[in-house]
Short mmCIF file of C-alpha atoms in Angstrom, two decimals:
data_model
loop_
_atom_site.label_atom_id
_atom_site.label_comp_id
_atom_site.label_asym_id
_atom_site.label_seq_id
_atom_site.Cartn_x
_atom_site.Cartn_y
_atom_site.Cartn_z
CA MET E 1 4.20 -1.41 -11.37
CA SER E 2 1.15 -3.29 -10.12
CA GLU E 3 1.80 -6.85 -8.98
CA LEU E 4 0.20 -9.90 -7.44
CA GLN E 5 2.11 -12.64 -5.65
CA ARG E 6 0.94 -15.96 -4.25
CA PHE E 7 2.73 -17.79 -1.45
CA LEU E 8 2.63 -20.89 0.74
CA PHE E 9 4.03 -21.76 4.13
CA ASP E 10 6.37 -24.73 3.82
CA GLY E 11 4.91 -27.79 5.53
CA LEU E 12 1.80 -25.95 6.76
CA PRO E 13 -1.78 -25.98 5.43
CA VAL E 14 -1.76 -22.21 4.92
CA ARG E 15 -1.70 -20.23 1.67
CA GLY E 16 -1.91 -16.58 0.79
CA ALA E 17 -1.62 -13.81 -1.77
CA ILE E 18 -0.66 -10.16 -1.73
CA VAL E 19 -1.56 -7.53 -4.33
CA ARG E 20 -0.47 -3.97 -4.97
CA LEU E 21 -2.23 -1.84 -7.58
CA ASP E 22 -0.50 1.43 -8.38
CA ASP E 23 -0.29 2.27 -12.10
CA ALA E 24 -3.49 0.33 -12.82
CA TRP E 25 -5.32 2.04 -9.97
CA ARG E 26 -4.12 5.53 -10.85
CA GLU E 27 -5.16 5.06 -14.48
CA LEU E 28 -8.67 4.09 -13.43
CA LEU E 29 -9.00 7.17 -11.20
CA ALA E 30 -7.52 9.48 -13.84
CA ARG E 31 -9.97 8.30 -16.49
CA ARG E 32 -12.90 8.89 -14.14
CA ALA E 33 -11.63 12.36 -13.21
CA ALA E 34 -11.32 13.27 -16.91
CA ASN E 35 -15.02 12.60 -17.52
CA THR E 36 -16.66 16.02 -17.84
CA GLU E 37 -20.06 14.67 -16.75
CA THR E 38 -19.11 12.78 -13.60
CA GLY E 39 -15.78 14.19 -12.45
CA ALA E 40 -13.56 12.38 -9.97
CA TYR E 41 -14.84 9.99 -7.34
CA PRO E 42 -15.16 11.43 -3.82
CA GLY E 43 -12.25 10.33 -1.65
CA ALA E 44 -14.23 7.85 0.45
CA VAL E 45 -15.79 6.28 -2.66
CA ALA E 46 -12.37 5.95 -4.31
CA ARG E 47 -11.03 4.18 -1.22
CA LEU E 48 -13.97 1.76 -1.24
CA LEU E 49 -13.48 0.97 -4.93
CA GLY E 50 -9.73 0.50 -4.45
CA GLU E 51 -10.31 -1.96 -1.63
CA MET E 52 -12.92 -3.77 -3.73
CA LEU E 53 -10.47 -4.12 -6.63
CA ALA E 54 -7.69 -5.39 -4.37
CA GLY E 55 -10.08 -7.81 -2.68
CA ALA E 56 -11.46 -9.06 -6.00
CA ALA E 57 -7.93 -9.65 -7.33
CA LEU E 58 -7.00 -11.65 -4.22
CA MET E 59 -10.17 -13.71 -4.35
CA HIS E 60 -9.68 -14.46 -8.06
CA ALA E 61 -6.08 -15.54 -7.40
CA HIS E 62 -7.36 -17.81 -4.65
CA VAL E 63 -10.03 -19.59 -6.70
CA LYS E 64 -7.93 -19.81 -9.93
CA TYR E 65 -11.08 -19.38 -11.98
CA ASP E 66 -11.21 -19.26 -15.79
CA GLY E 67 -13.59 -16.38 -16.10
CA THR E 68 -14.48 -13.08 -14.49
CA LEU E 69 -14.97 -12.50 -10.78
CA ILE E 70 -17.44 -9.67 -10.14
CA LEU E 71 -17.61 -8.12 -6.70
CA GLN E 72 -20.75 -6.02 -6.28
CA ILE E 73 -21.97 -4.01 -3.31
CA ALA E 74 -25.46 -2.50 -3.21
CA GLY E 75 -27.07 -0.66 -0.36
CA ASP E 76 -29.19 2.17 0.97
CA GLY E 77 -26.46 4.76 1.47
CA PRO E 78 -25.19 7.47 -0.89
CA VAL E 79 -23.31 4.78 -2.84
CA ARG E 80 -26.15 2.81 -4.35
CA LEU E 81 -23.95 0.44 -6.30
CA ALA E 82 -20.23 -0.31 -6.53
CA VAL E 83 -18.74 -2.94 -8.83
CA ALA E 84 -15.23 -4.33 -9.29
CA GLN E 85 -14.31 -6.89 -11.96
CA VAL E 86 -11.19 -9.02 -12.42
CA ASP E 87 -10.79 -11.58 -15.19
CA SER E 88 -8.51 -14.58 -15.58
CA SER E 89 -5.69 -12.52 -17.08
CA LEU E 90 -5.92 -10.04 -14.17
CA GLN E 91 -7.47 -7.29 -16.27
CA LEU E 92 -9.56 -5.17 -13.94
CA ARG E 93 -12.03 -2.31 -13.86
CA ALA E 94 -14.48 -0.76 -11.40
CA THR E 95 -17.31 1.73 -11.11
CA ALA E 96 -19.59 3.26 -8.49
CA SER E 97 -22.91 5.07 -8.60
CA VAL E 98 -23.06 7.95 -6.10
CA ALA E 99 -26.52 9.37 -5.40
CA ALA E 100 -25.72 11.92 -2.67
CA PRO E 101 -22.82 13.91 -1.22
CA VAL E 102 -20.24 11.80 0.63
CA ALA E 103 -18.01 12.91 3.49
CA ASP E 104 -14.32 12.32 2.82
CA ASP E 105 -13.96 10.26 6.01
CA ALA E 106 -17.12 8.18 5.48
CA GLN E 107 -16.77 4.52 6.37
CA LEU E 108 -18.35 1.43 4.80
CA ALA E 109 -21.58 1.55 6.82
CA GLU E 110 -22.11 5.23 6.02
CA LEU E 111 -21.46 4.68 2.32
CA VAL E 112 -23.64 1.66 1.60
CA ASN E 113 -25.22 0.30 4.76
CA GLY E 114 -26.82 3.17 6.65
CA GLY E 115 -30.15 1.41 7.10
CA GLY E 116 -28.80 -2.13 7.28
CA ALA E 117 -29.79 -3.04 3.73
CA GLY E 118 -26.24 -3.36 2.36
CA ARG E 119 -25.49 -6.54 0.43
CA CYS E 120 -22.34 -8.00 -1.08
CA ALA E 121 -22.56 -10.28 -4.11
CA ILE E 122 -19.74 -12.37 -5.57
CA THR E 123 -20.35 -13.61 -9.11
CA LEU E 124 -18.17 -16.07 -11.02
CA ASP E 125 -18.88 -15.73 -14.74
CA PRO E 126 -17.10 -18.45 -16.78
CA ARG E 127 -15.14 -17.34 -19.82
CA GLN E 128 -16.68 -20.14 -21.88
CA ARG E 129 -20.13 -21.16 -20.76
CA ALA E 130 -21.51 -24.61 -21.45
CA PRO E 131 -25.04 -24.76 -22.89
CA GLY E 132 -27.47 -23.68 -20.18
CA GLN E 133 -24.70 -22.80 -17.75
CA GLN E 134 -25.33 -19.76 -15.59
CA PRO E 135 -22.84 -17.70 -13.57
CA TYR E 136 -22.47 -18.71 -9.93
CA GLN E 137 -23.43 -16.04 -7.42
CA GLY E 138 -23.26 -15.85 -3.65
CA ILE E 139 -24.86 -13.01 -1.67
CA VAL E 140 -24.30 -12.03 1.96
CA ALA E 141 -25.33 -9.10 4.14
CA LEU E 142 -22.69 -6.54 5.11
CA ALA E 143 -23.16 -7.51 8.75
CA ASP E 144 -21.97 -10.27 11.05
CA ASP E 145 -24.11 -13.13 12.33
CA ALA E 146 -25.36 -10.90 15.14
CA GLY E 147 -26.51 -8.27 12.66
CA LYS E 148 -23.79 -5.73 13.46
CA PRO E 149 -22.69 -3.86 10.29
CA PHE E 150 -19.08 -4.35 9.28
CA ALA E 151 -16.88 -1.30 9.71
CA GLU E 152 -14.54 -2.31 6.89
CA LEU E 153 -14.91 -4.10 3.57
CA GLY E 154 -12.19 -6.61 4.46
CA GLN E 155 -14.30 -7.86 7.36
CA GLY E 156 -17.26 -8.44 5.06
CA LEU E 157 -15.26 -10.33 2.43
CA GLN E 158 -13.49 -12.34 5.12
CA HIS E 159 -16.89 -13.30 6.57
CA TYR E 160 -18.15 -14.27 3.10
CA MET E 161 -15.17 -16.55 2.41
CA GLN E 162 -15.38 -18.24 5.79
CA ARG E 163 -19.09 -18.93 5.32
CA SER E 164 -18.91 -20.01 1.67
CA GLU E 165 -15.78 -22.15 1.91
CA GLN E 166 -15.73 -23.08 5.61
CA LEU E 167 -12.07 -22.08 5.73
CA PRO E 168 -10.68 -19.54 8.22
CA THR E 169 -9.43 -16.47 6.35
CA VAL E 170 -7.70 -13.19 7.16
CA LEU E 171 -8.07 -10.32 4.69
CA VAL E 172 -6.49 -6.87 5.07
CA LEU E 173 -7.31 -4.15 2.51
CA ALA E 174 -6.30 -0.51 2.06
CA ALA E 175 -6.49 2.18 -0.62
CA ASN E 176 -5.80 5.84 -1.20
CA GLN E 177 -5.47 8.02 -4.31
CA GLU E 178 -2.16 6.40 -5.29
CA VAL E 179 -2.31 2.73 -4.26
CA ALA E 180 -4.84 -0.03 -3.65
CA ALA E 181 -3.46 -3.10 -1.88
CA GLY E 182 -4.45 -6.21 0.02
CA LEU E 183 -3.19 -9.30 1.84
CA LEU E 184 -5.05 -12.61 2.08
CA VAL E 185 -4.10 -15.58 4.26
CA GLN E 186 -6.24 -18.71 4.36
CA ARG E 187 -6.29 -22.10 6.02
CA MET E 188 -6.11 -24.81 3.35
CA PRO E 189 -8.28 -27.95 3.33
CA LEU E 190 -6.74 -30.86 5.18
CA SER E 191 -7.45 -33.49 2.53
CA GLY E 192 -3.74 -33.65 1.72
CA GLU E 193 -2.54 -33.19 5.27
CA GLY E 194 -0.52 -36.41 5.25
CA ASN E 195 1.84 -34.94 2.65
CA LEU E 196 2.75 -31.93 4.76
CA GLY E 197 5.31 -33.69 6.89
CA GLU E 198 5.66 -33.67 10.64
CA ARG E 199 4.63 -30.62 12.63
CA GLU E 200 5.22 -29.64 16.20
CA LEU E 201 1.79 -27.99 16.49
CA PRO E 202 -1.71 -28.98 15.34
CA PRO E 203 -2.75 -27.37 12.02
CA ASP E 204 -5.22 -25.00 13.67
CA LEU E 205 -2.52 -23.60 15.94
CA ASP E 206 -0.24 -23.10 12.95
CA PHE E 207 -2.92 -21.07 11.22
CA GLU E 208 -3.78 -19.08 14.32
CA ARG E 209 -0.16 -17.99 14.66
CA ILE E 210 0.08 -16.89 11.03
CA ALA E 211 -3.37 -15.29 11.10
CA THR E 212 -2.36 -13.21 14.11
CA LEU E 213 0.72 -11.99 12.25
CA ALA E 214 -1.31 -11.15 9.14
CA ALA E 215 -3.95 -9.27 11.14
CA SER E 216 -1.24 -7.11 12.71
CA LEU E 217 -0.50 -5.53 9.31
CA ARG E 218 -1.31 -1.82 9.39
CA ARG E 219 -2.96 -0.06 6.47
CA GLU E 220 -0.05 2.40 6.24
CA GLU E 221 2.41 -0.46 5.83
CA LEU E 222 0.27 -2.08 3.15
CA LEU E 223 0.12 1.18 1.19
CA THR E 224 3.75 2.24 1.50
CA LEU E 225 5.79 -0.97 1.44
CA ALA E 226 6.55 -3.24 -1.52
CA PRO E 227 4.83 -6.65 -1.32
CA ALA E 228 8.12 -8.48 -0.75
CA GLU E 229 8.92 -6.18 2.16
CA VAL E 230 5.48 -6.69 3.68
CA LEU E 231 5.91 -10.47 3.60
CA ARG E 232 9.43 -10.25 4.99
CA ARG E 233 8.38 -8.10 7.93
CA LEU E 234 5.33 -10.16 8.80
CA PHE E 235 6.65 -13.69 8.33
CA TRP E 236 10.41 -13.46 8.79
CA GLN E 237 10.37 -16.41 11.21
CA GLU E 238 8.26 -18.61 8.90
CA ARG E 239 9.40 -20.80 6.02
CA LEU E 240 7.67 -18.86 3.28
CA MET E 241 7.55 -20.21 -0.28
CA ALA E 242 6.70 -17.32 -2.63
CA PHE E 243 5.82 -17.74 -6.29
CA ALA E 244 7.19 -15.33 -8.87
CA PRO E 245 5.28 -12.03 -8.79
CA LEU E 246 2.86 -11.39 -11.63
CA THR E 247 3.59 -7.98 -13.14
CA GLY E 248 3.34 -6.10 -16.43
CA ALA E 249 1.36 -7.90 -19.12
CA GLN E 250 0.98 -10.90 -16.77
CA GLY E 251 -0.01 -8.88 -13.73
CA PRO E 252 -2.97 -6.76 -12.62
CA ARG E 253 -3.73 -4.00 -15.11
CA PHE E 254 -6.56 -1.71 -15.99
CA ALA E 255 -8.64 -2.63 -19.03
CA CYS E 256 -12.16 -1.80 -20.20
CA THR E 257 -14.24 -3.57 -22.82
CA CYS E 258 -16.02 -0.43 -24.01
CA SER E 259 -15.42 0.82 -27.56
CA ARG E 260 -16.88 3.25 -30.05
CA GLU E 261 -18.13 0.28 -32.06
CA ARG E 262 -20.11 -1.06 -29.09
CA VAL E 263 -21.63 2.33 -28.41
CA ALA E 264 -22.54 2.63 -32.10
CA GLU E 265 -24.32 -0.71 -31.92
CA MET E 266 -26.22 0.46 -28.86
CA LEU E 267 -27.33 3.60 -30.70
CA ARG E 268 -28.53 1.52 -33.64
CA GLY E 269 -30.60 -0.48 -31.18
CA LEU E 270 -32.00 2.76 -29.75
CA GLY E 271 -33.33 3.61 -33.19
CA GLU E 272 -32.87 6.34 -35.76
CA PRO E 273 -35.81 8.58 -34.68
CA GLU E 274 -34.66 8.64 -31.05
CA VAL E 275 -31.04 9.35 -31.95
CA ASN E 276 -32.01 12.15 -34.31
CA SER E 277 -34.31 13.70 -31.70
CA ILE E 278 -31.45 13.84 -29.21
CA ILE E 279 -29.22 15.47 -31.81
CA GLU E 280 -31.95 18.01 -32.63
CA GLU E 281 -32.15 18.92 -28.93
CA ARG E 282 -28.48 18.80 -27.89
CA GLY E 283 -26.46 18.96 -31.08
CA GLU E 284 -24.89 15.55 -30.44
CA VAL E 285 -25.35 12.26 -28.61
CA GLU E 286 -22.89 11.66 -25.78
CA VAL E 287 -22.46 8.29 -24.11
CA GLY E 288 -20.06 7.79 -21.21
CA CYS E 289 -18.64 4.46 -20.04
CA GLU E 290 -19.42 3.94 -16.38
CA TYR E 291 -16.29 1.85 -15.87
CA CYS E 292 -13.51 3.88 -17.44
CA GLY E 293 -15.14 7.28 -17.80
CA ARG E 294 -14.42 7.53 -21.52
CA GLN E 295 -16.94 9.67 -23.39
CA TYR E 296 -18.13 8.86 -26.90
CA ARG E 297 -19.75 11.63 -28.95
CA PHE E 298 -21.79 11.27 -32.14
CA ASP E 299 -22.89 14.29 -34.12
CA ALA E 300 -25.38 14.40 -36.99
CA ILE E 301 -22.83 13.26 -39.57
CA ASP E 302 -21.82 10.33 -37.35
CA ALA E 303 -25.47 9.37 -36.91
CA GLN E 304 -26.05 9.44 -40.65
CA GLN E 305 -23.12 7.09 -41.15
CA LEU E 306 -24.43 4.80 -38.40
CA PHE E 307 -27.77 4.20 -40.01
CA THR E 308 -26.46 4.24 -43.56
CA ALA E 309 -24.06 1.45 -42.57
CA ALA E 310 -27.05 -0.42 -41.14
CA GLY E 311 -28.79 -0.27 -44.50
CA LYS E 312 -30.99 2.72 -43.74
CA GLN E 313 -31.31 6.09 -45.41
CA PRO E 314 -31.62 8.76 -42.74
CA PRO E 315 -32.92 12.27 -43.44
CA PRO E 316 -30.38 15.03 -44.07
CA PRO E 317 -28.48 15.76 -40.87
CA SER E 318 -29.42 18.74 -38.77
CA ARG E 319 -27.10 21.67 -38.71
CA VAL E 320 -24.74 21.52 -35.73
CA GLN E 321 -23.49 24.79 -34.31
#
């Protein structure tokens, strides 16, 4: 079962979170693979999306934001656009647009940043917007300050968080066809430092020690070990204070907001003549959700009902073979 767990280090200005997506991640991939138009994601694209979902879940847990966090990567490689979304209740979904063949071992730069135009955008969209309020968005290049492209997504997100929040961060991400997982460790602000008690070392040295331990985590360990075991192996000498894991209906889970009703509304907006012309040509209108892969089909009888319900009287439906 997918889970997310937050933790603190007793007496130290360091916090973290660990996430493991298994059932939620496999459902997302299975729905995409079942789409007869798109088929399954290429292996390298699936790994990128899995890391994006894990990273988005960790970042949302860190900011404790009442709304949706949208992680978006756009670039000049075969993956033109990749999007991962996580809302306040840890419902998540993701999609990618692939414009060219992708090698199974392709890395981040090859996928989205071949010509150096790759960009990463983080958007915070509030669940309830005040009048005139707009979502907050931050955008960074997928390259370090010297212009060198990042080899891994975790490096790019880590760089973004350090620049946007001015807080040292370590982020380790991994994904395969079965699991998407991640670990985040971050230095906390020192505004409440006086309440942390006495320490033998300065705060920066405390964080450097823990950051070194976190960075030693191998991708294979992250993918194969339970979150509790990962934390135990990494920080067994530290006084770790772990919150109860969020699982099941409270934890990370796949969900999509698409529905037949929404697609029907879109078709009404497209207009009766256009819908009927598509049916004349193809026998039906098919609309696929880019996030979950679900396909919605409307034949001539469905179209007649659509526009009749909207107060229109369509012509007799065409014969469908």
